[in-house]
Amino acid sequence: MTETAFESVAQIEPAEAETRTGTVVMKFGGTSVADPEKIRRVASRLVEAAERGQRVVGVVSAMGRHTDELFDLAHEVSPAPNPRELDMLVSVGERISCALVAMAISDLGRNAISLTGSQAGIVTTTAHGRAKIVEIRARRIHEALDAGCIVLVAGFQGVSTAYDVTTLGRGGSDTTAVALAAALGADACEIYTDVDGVFTADPRVVPEARKLHAVSFEEMLEMAAAGARVLQLRSVEFARNHGVKLHVRSTFSGEPGTWVAEEDERMLEKAMISGITHTLDEALFRVGSPDLAELFTALAEAETSVDTIIQTDAEAVFSVPVEDRGATASALDRLGIDWAEQDDLGKVSIVGAGMKSHPEIAARTFATVAGLGLEPRYVATSPIKISFHVPRDAVERTVQALHDAFELSSAEAERQHG
Ligand code: ASP
Ligand code: MG
């Protein structure tokens, strides 16, 4: 009755993507390039990789909260900023950081060149603010790599088929990195961030949460859709569709992080649950007795990412990421149907490739939730996920109770990886 649907991803054109070995794409998030000192550290990490003989492509996010500041500025000037101009504005954050990293690399005695998304050949759809990559023309990057340069690409942006600057949605630099890794035939895509990897739960909510050595693409998709913010959902879809191995790790240490890769036998050996995730950041819509085909056609045309679809006799309930809230509301208005947004709930999800056909997981989950005196709403399941909603103020204690109930902090729950 319920399912989780991930949007289909346009295939990137690998026509010019001659695969060369030894290419690595290294992506650094906003906190990793937040100030000049950190920018110099990122430059050193890129140079070290180049010194090991790799062809290095760096993708950087905007410095610190720069993107938020640019959005705020736009809204101070205009109540509803023109979407094309908004993309022109917010895309500059990444241009600034990648130019600065390139300067710092030159100071370390290596050649580097920074490229905008457009210069890097990243071609997208025309949906401003949430464009999808349709093609990567990687010739310019290959030429620069062949000439011995470290190539810096501004994350989060591209150029549309109508020649306008577009952005890829919040967190979109991850997708830039993964798409480049696929187009360049890179050995791996390393995602450097301010946390040590993917955890069994958000460590701010569950201090004893444990870092996972590896998760499968499917688990990571569920986790990203369910609120684990370490990777943008679309980047994980790209990685899975193109077989790009991801390594999520800390910018500030040399420790290995979490690998996201194809499921293998060892992933299934021990833990049935990989993690508990939660989100307060999605919009939940309830629609009265809709024609489902019409509803989802309208949502697809509005290019929204729909998750957690639940159909009962009288209504359909579905969630979308917050950035798709406006587009979803307009699509529903255009359909002229009854709808309402439910904003007093948050979602908790239990994810694990090892839980396939283990009904006792659901039993223990709902017994734990009942033990907190809560009634789960909008339960949705997939073979590797159970998700449900509880009141927003009960989300954190639900996550803590489930983390305990499944003993996820114990090293015993860790899967063995060779
Ligand atoms: N700077 C953009 C954002 O804040 C993209 C990114 O960080 O990946 O969403
Ligand atoms: Mg991010």
PDB file of C-alpha atoms in Angstrom, residues 11-21 23 25 55 120-121 134-143 145-146 178-187 238 242 244:
ATOM      1  CA  GLN A  11      21.554   9.846 -17.613  1.00  0.00           C
ATOM      2  CA  ILE A  12      24.641  11.887 -18.144  1.00  0.00           C
ATOM      3  CA  GLU A  13      26.157  11.559 -21.573  1.00  0.00           C
ATOM      4  CA  PRO A  14      29.458   9.767 -21.260  1.00  0.00           C
ATOM      5  CA  ALA A  15      30.255  10.342 -24.939  1.00  0.00           C
ATOM      6  CA  GLU A  16      33.288  12.474 -24.243  1.00  0.00           C
ATOM      7  CA  ALA A  17      33.975  10.843 -20.932  1.00  0.00           C
ATOM      8  CA  GLU A  18      36.987   8.853 -21.853  1.00  0.00           C
ATOM      9  CA  THR A  19      37.807   6.933 -18.732  1.00  0.00           C
ATOM     10  CA  ARG A  20      41.274   7.517 -17.431  1.00  0.00           C
ATOM     11  CA  THR A  21      42.486   5.777 -14.337  1.00  0.00           C
ATOM     12  CA  THR A  23      41.138  10.349 -11.274  1.00  0.00           C
ATOM     13  CA  VAL A  25      36.928  13.917  -7.282  1.00  0.00           C
ATOM     14  CA  ARG A  55      44.368  13.497 -11.434  1.00  0.00           C
ATOM     15  CA  ALA A 120      33.018  22.813 -16.639  1.00  0.00           C
ATOM     16  CA  GLY A 121      30.374  21.707 -19.150  1.00  0.00           C
ATOM     17  CA  VAL A 134      21.316  16.286 -18.172  1.00  0.00           C
ATOM     18  CA  GLU A 135      24.796  16.134 -19.622  1.00  0.00           C
ATOM     19  CA  ILE A 136      28.420  16.803 -18.785  1.00  0.00           C
ATOM     20  CA  ARG A 137      30.770  17.937 -21.535  1.00  0.00           C
ATOM     21  CA  ALA A 138      33.993  17.167 -19.775  1.00  0.00           C
ATOM     22  CA  ARG A 139      36.451  18.132 -22.509  1.00  0.00           C
ATOM     23  CA  ARG A 140      37.711  21.263 -20.819  1.00  0.00           C
ATOM     24  CA  ILE A 141      38.298  19.457 -17.536  1.00  0.00           C
ATOM     25  CA  HIS A 142      40.198  16.662 -19.305  1.00  0.00           C
ATOM     26  CA  GLU A 143      42.380  19.185 -21.098  1.00  0.00           C
ATOM     27  CA  LEU A 145      43.975  17.653 -16.115  1.00  0.00           C
ATOM     28  CA  ASP A 146      46.127  16.555 -19.052  1.00  0.00           C
ATOM     29  CA  VAL A 178      29.215  12.727  -8.077  1.00  0.00           C
ATOM     30  CA  ALA A 179      28.164  13.642 -11.604  1.00  0.00           C
ATOM     31  CA  LEU A 180      31.720  14.717 -12.393  1.00  0.00           C
ATOM     32  CA  ALA A 181      33.089  11.500 -10.900  1.00  0.00           C
ATOM     33  CA  ALA A 182      30.754   9.543 -13.191  1.00  0.00           C
ATOM     34  CA  ALA A 183      31.578  11.598 -16.269  1.00  0.00           C
ATOM     35  CA  LEU A 184      35.333  11.433 -15.658  1.00  0.00           C
ATOM     36  CA  GLY A 185      35.350   7.746 -14.777  1.00  0.00           C
ATOM     37  CA  ALA A 186      36.898   8.606 -11.410  1.00  0.00           C
ATOM     38  CA  ASP A 187      37.930   5.814  -9.056  1.00  0.00           C
ATOM     39  CA  PHE A 238      23.521   9.559  -9.318  1.00  0.00           C
ATOM     40  CA  HIS A 242      26.520   5.259 -12.309  1.00  0.00           C
ATOM     41  CA  VAL A 244      30.316   5.803  -8.290  1.00  0.00           C
TER      42      VAL A 244
END
